[in-house]
XYZ file of C-alpha atoms in Angstrom:
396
model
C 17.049 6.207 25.571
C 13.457 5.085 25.372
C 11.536 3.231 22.682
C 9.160 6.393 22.623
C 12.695 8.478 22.145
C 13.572 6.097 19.343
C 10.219 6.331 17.851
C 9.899 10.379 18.180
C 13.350 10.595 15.195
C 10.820 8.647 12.614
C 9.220 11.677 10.415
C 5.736 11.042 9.744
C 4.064 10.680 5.945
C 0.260 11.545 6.182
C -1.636 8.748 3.975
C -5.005 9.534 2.565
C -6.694 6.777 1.258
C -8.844 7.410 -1.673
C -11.628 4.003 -1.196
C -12.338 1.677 1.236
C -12.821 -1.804 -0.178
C -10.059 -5.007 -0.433
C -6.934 -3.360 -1.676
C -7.607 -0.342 1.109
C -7.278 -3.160 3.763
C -3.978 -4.821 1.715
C -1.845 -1.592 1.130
C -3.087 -0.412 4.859
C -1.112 -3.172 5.911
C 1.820 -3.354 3.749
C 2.193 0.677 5.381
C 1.553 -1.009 9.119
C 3.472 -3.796 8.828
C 6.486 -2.094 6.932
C 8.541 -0.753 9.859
C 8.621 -4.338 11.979
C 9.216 -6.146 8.766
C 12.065 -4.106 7.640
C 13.020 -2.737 11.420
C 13.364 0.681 10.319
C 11.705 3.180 7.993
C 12.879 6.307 6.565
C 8.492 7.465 7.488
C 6.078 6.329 9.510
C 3.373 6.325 7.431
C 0.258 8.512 9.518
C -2.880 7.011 8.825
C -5.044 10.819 8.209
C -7.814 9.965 6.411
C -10.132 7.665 4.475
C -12.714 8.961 1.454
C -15.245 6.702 0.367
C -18.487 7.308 -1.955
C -20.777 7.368 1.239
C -20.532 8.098 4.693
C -21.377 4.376 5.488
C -18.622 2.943 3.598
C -15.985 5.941 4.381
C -16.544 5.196 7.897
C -16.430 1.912 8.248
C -13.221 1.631 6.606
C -11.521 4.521 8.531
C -12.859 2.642 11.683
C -11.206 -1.118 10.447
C -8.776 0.221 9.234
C -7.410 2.927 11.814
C -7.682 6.351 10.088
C -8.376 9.205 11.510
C -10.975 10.645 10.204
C -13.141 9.927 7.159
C -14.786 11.812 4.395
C -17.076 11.102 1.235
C -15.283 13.955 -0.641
C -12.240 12.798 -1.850
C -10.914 16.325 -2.894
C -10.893 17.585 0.443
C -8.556 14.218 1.550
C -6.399 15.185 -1.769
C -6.458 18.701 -0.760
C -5.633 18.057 3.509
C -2.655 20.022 4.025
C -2.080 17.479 6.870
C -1.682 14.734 3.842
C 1.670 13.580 2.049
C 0.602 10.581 0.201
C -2.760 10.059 -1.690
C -2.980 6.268 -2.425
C -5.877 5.454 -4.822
C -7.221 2.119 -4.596
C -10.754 3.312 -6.164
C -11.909 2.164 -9.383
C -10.321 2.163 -12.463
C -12.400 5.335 -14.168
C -11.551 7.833 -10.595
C -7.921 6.882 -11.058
C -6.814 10.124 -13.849
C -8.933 12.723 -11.951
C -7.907 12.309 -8.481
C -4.496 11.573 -9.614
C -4.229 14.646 -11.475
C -5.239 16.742 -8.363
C -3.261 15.176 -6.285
C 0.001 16.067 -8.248
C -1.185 19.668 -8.374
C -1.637 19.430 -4.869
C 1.972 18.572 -4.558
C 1.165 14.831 -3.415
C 3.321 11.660 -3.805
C 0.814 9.215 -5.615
C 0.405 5.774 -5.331
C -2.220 3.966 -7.441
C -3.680 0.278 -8.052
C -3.721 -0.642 -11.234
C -4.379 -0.054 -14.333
C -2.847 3.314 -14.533
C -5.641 4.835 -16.723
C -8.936 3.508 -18.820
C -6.655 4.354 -21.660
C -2.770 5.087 -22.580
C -3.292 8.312 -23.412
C -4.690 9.221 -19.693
C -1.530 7.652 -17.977
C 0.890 9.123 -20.286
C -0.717 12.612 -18.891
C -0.762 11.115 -15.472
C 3.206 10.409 -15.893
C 4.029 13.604 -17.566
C 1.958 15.607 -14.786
C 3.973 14.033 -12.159
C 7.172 14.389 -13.724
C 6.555 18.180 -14.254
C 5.424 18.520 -10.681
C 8.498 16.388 -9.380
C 6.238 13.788 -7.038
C 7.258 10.654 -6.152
C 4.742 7.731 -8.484
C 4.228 4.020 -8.106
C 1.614 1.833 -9.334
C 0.710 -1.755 -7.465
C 2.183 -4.225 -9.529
C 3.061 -5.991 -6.620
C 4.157 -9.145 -8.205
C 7.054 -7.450 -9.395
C 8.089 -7.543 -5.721
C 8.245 -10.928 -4.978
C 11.769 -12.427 -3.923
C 11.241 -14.883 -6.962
C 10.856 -12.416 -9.478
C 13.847 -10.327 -7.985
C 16.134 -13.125 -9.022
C 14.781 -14.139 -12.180
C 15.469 -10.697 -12.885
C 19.162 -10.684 -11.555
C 19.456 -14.787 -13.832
C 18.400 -13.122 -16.652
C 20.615 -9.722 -16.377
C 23.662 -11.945 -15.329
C 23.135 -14.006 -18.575
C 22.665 -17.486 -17.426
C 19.448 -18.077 -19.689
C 21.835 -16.634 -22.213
C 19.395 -14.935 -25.153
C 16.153 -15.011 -24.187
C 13.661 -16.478 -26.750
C 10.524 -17.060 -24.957
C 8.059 -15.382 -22.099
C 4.442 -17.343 -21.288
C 2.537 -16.102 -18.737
C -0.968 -16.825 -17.292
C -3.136 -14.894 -14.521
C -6.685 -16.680 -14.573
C -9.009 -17.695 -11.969
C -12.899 -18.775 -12.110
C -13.951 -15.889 -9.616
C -16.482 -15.064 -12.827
C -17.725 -18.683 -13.792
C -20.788 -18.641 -12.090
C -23.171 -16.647 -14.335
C -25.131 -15.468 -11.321
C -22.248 -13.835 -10.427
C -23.334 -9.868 -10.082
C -22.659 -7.266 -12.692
C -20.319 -4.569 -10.820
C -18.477 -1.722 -12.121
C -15.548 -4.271 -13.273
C -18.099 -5.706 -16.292
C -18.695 -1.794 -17.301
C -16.261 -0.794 -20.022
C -16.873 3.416 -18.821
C -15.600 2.510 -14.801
C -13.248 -0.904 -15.585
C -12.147 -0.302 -19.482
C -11.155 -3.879 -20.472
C -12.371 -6.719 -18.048
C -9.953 -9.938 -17.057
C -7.476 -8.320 -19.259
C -7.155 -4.755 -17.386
C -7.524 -6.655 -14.457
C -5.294 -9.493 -14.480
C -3.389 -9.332 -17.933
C -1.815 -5.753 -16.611
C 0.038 -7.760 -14.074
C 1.523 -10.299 -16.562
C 2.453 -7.292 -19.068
C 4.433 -5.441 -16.089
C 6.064 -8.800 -15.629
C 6.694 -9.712 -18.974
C 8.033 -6.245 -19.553
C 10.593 -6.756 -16.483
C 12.215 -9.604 -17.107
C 12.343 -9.439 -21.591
C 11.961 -5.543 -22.421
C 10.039 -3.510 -24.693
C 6.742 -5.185 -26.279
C 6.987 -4.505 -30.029
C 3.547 -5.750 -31.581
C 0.636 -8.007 -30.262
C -1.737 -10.103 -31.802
C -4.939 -11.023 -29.617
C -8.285 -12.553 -29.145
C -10.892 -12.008 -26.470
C -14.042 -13.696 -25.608
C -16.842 -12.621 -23.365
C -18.386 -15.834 -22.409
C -21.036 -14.905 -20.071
C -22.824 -11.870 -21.631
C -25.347 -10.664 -18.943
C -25.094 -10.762 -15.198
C -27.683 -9.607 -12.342
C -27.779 -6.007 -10.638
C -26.123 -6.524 -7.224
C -27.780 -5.926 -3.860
C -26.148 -3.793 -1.225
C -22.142 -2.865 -1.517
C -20.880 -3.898 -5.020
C -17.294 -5.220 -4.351
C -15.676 -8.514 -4.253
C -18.178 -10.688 -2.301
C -21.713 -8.889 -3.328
C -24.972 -10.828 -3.210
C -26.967 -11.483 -6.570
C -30.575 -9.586 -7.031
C -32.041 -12.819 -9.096
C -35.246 -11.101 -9.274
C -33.742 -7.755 -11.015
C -33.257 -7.346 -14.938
C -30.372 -8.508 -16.026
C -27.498 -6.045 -17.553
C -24.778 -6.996 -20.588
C -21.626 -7.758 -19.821
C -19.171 -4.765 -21.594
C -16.115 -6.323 -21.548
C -13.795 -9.509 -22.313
C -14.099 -12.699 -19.785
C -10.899 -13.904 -21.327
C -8.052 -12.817 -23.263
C -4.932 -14.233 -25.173
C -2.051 -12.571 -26.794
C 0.958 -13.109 -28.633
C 3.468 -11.088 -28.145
C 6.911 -9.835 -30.631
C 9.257 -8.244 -28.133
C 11.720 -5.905 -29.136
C 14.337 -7.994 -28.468
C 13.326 -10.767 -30.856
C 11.767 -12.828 -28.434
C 8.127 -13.735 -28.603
C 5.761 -14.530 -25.787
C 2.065 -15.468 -25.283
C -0.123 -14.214 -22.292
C -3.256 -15.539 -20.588
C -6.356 -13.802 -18.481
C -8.991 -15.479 -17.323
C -11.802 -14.872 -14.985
C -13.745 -17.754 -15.890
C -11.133 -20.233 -15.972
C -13.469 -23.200 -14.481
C -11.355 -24.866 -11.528
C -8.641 -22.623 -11.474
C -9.631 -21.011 -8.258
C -6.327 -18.606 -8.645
C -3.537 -19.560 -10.595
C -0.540 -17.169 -11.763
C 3.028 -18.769 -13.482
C 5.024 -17.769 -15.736
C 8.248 -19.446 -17.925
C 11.180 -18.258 -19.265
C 13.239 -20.126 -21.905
C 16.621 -18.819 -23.488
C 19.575 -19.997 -25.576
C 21.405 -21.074 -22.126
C 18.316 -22.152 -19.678
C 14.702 -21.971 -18.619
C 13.166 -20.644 -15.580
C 9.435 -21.566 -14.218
C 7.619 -19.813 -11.372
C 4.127 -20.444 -10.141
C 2.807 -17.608 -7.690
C 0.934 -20.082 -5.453
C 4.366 -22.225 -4.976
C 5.951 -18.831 -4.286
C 8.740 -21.018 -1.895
C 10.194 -21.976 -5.189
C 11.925 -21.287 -8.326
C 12.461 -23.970 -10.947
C 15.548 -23.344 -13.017
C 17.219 -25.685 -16.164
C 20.720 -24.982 -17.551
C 21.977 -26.192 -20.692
C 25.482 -26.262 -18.720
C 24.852 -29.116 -16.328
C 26.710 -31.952 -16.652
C 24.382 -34.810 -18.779
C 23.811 -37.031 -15.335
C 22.316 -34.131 -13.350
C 20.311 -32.265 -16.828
C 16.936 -30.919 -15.788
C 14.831 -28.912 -14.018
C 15.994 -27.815 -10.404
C 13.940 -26.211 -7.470
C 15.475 -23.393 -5.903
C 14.239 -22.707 -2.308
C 13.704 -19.142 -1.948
C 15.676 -17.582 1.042
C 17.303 -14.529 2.513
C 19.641 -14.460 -0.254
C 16.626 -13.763 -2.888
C 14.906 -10.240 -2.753
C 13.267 -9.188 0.563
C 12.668 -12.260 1.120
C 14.920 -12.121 4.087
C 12.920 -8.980 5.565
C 10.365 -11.776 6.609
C 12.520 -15.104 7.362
C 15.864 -16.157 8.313
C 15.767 -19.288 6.524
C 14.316 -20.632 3.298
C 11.683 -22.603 2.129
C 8.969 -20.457 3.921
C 5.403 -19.264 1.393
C 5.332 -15.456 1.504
C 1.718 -14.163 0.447
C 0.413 -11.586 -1.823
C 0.169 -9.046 1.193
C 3.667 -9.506 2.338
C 4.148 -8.715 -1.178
C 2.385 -5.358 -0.776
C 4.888 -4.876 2.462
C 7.666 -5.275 0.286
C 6.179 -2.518 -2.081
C 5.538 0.297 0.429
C 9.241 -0.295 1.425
C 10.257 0.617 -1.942
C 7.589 3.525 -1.842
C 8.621 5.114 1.120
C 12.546 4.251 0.355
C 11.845 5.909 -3.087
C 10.561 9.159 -1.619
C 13.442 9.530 1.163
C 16.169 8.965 -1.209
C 14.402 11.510 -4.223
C 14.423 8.464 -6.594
C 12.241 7.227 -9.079
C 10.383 3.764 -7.728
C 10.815 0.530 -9.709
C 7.273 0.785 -10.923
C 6.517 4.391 -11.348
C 3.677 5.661 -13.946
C 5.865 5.574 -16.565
C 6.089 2.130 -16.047
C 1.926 2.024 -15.533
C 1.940 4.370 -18.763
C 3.667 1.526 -20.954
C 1.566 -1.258 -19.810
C -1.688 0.750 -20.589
C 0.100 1.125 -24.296
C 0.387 -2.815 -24.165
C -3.074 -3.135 -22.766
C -4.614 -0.677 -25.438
C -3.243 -2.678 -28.091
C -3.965 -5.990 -27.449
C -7.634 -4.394 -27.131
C -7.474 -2.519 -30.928
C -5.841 -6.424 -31.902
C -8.690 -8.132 -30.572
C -10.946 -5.561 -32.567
C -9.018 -5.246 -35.808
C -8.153 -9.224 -35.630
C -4.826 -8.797 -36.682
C -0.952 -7.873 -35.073
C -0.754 -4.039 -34.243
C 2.178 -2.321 -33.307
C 2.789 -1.136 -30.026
C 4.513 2.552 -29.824
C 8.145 2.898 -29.625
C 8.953 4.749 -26.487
């Protein structure tokens, strides 16, 4: 039997991708990269077509990126009876509308995050999808990485016995130069909240992981630079300043900080930053309980620091667990430990849960039920900010 014979048993899954910009490239790859990570797939994912706001951008990206074809009306990629999967990587205000017609279309959905501009939005967007019986997932895609899969499986096996504390920081100083350009991410009617929405949402999915249910929050936010210049050309990641142009306000927070009262009775503080000066990108997060601690910083990703209160007195303190096949999917990628995995590999990992999710008729670690709760967390932490004081977050 040939490879092409081999190749010809794979069912196809036709992906329309709804934008054009970074993430388009990232989840592009994590559904082109998939099958020789993983050496088999239950689809091979059919690249069918790319929408974009304007013919320039739509086909520039389906060219890069390998689709085949392009469009600048995203209802007729939602609507392609040709297409299985509509991924939305747009921004944050398209995500409820095209979502919604894509689950009346009858499409699997997978969307970047956050969910909705509010938790009332992505509780519809769950609900819709539930009723219609698609497959969901959001991109949390630090949930996927081989570090957090065994804090996860510590923490459910009881060796950080009760758990007491969660801190967690995303921040980075992307946003610290004020001649930065104003882009839909600093307007509160396209990006709802700013570093929070953008970076905090991955922390909360995290947070809500490994400790459970949030119960109440109590936050502050800061906008630090207030006004920004219009862009010129393509506004994106990367977009040249117009110095000359009138300046426009900044809508949204720089920088937000939250306590947190989990369900559980542990408590837990989380950082976002995009004008954290010098931190160029910097994610971590620690874990303290009644038996042991656990550390992780994203940019040591090769690494998990662990304490136990059980080691014997001569060997106490913090050890560094090298990451191998034995954690996660980490073994997908390398035979042996010790080896940095980045953030797209991380993406591979979750469009190998996608695509395993719809063969098997599961629900996906990461669904919109799970994008639903983090837009509750993210709503209150907002209303906190506001109201100064600790608001409860809805029992669900």
């Amino acid at each position: 039997m040939t490879i092409e014979d081999v190749s010809s048993n794979v069912p196809e899954l036709g992906v329309a991708m709804i934008g054009s910009g970074l993430m388009a490239k990232s989840h592009t790859m994590g559904y082109r990269n998939v099958e020789s990570v993983y050496g088999t797939t239950p689809y091979r994912p059919r690249f069918e077509v790319l929408a974009d706001a304007t013919a320039d951008l739509a086909r520039s990206g389906a060219e890069s990126l390998g689709y085949r074809r392009w469009t600048t009306d995203w209802r007729e990629a939602v609507r392609d009876p040709d297409v299985d999967v509509v991924d939305i990587v747009t921004p944050n205000f398209l995500h409820k509308e095209i979502a919604m017609e894509a689950i009346a279309a009858g499409k699997h959905v997978y969307c970047e995050k956050p969910l909705a501009l509010n938790a009332a939005d992505a509780r519809q967007m769950y609900e819709a999808a539930k009723t219609a019986g698609v497959k969901t997932l959001v991109g949390f895609n630090y949930l996927r990485n081989p570090a957090i899969a065994e804090a996860r499986r510590l923490i459910a096996a009881g060796e950080l016995g009760d758990i007491w504390t969660f801190n967690g920081r995303f921040v980075l100083d992307a946003c610290t130069d004020p001649d930065v350009p104003f882009t839909w991410r600093f307007e509160r009617k396209l990006s709802g909240s700013g570093a929070l929405g953008d970076l905090g949402a991955h922390m909360i999915s995290l947070a809500l992981s490994l400790v459970g249910p949030i119960a109440s929050v109590a936050s502050q936010s800061r906008t630090f630079i207030k006004t920004r210049p219009e862009p010129t050309g393509v506004f994106g990641y990367g977009s040249g300043a117009d110095l000359s142009a009138p300046r426009r306000d900044v809508e949204n927070d720089d920088a937000t900080t939250f306590l947190i009262d989990f369900a559980s009775g542990a408590s837990g503080h989380i950082e976002a930053s995009r004008v954290a000066t010098g931190r160029t990108w910097h994610q971590s997060i620690e874990v303290v309980g009644s038996k042991g601690a656990l550390q992780f910083v994203q940019q040591d990703i090769h690494t998990l620091r662990l304490y136990l209160t059980g080691d014997p007195a001569e060997r106490k303190g913090y050890r560094e667990i090298e990451l191998g096949p034995r954690h996660g999917d980490y073994g997908a990628f390398w035979p042996f430990a010790g080896v940095p995995l980045g953030v797209h590999e991380l993406k591979t990992i979750e469009v190998h849960e996608w695509l395993d999710a719809i063969a098997e008729d599961r629900t996906p670690d990461g669904d919109f039920k799970d994008g639903w709760l983090v837009s509750e967390v993210l709503e209150k932490v907002e209303q906190s900010a506001t109201e100064r004081r600790w608001v409860d977050v809805p029992t669900l």
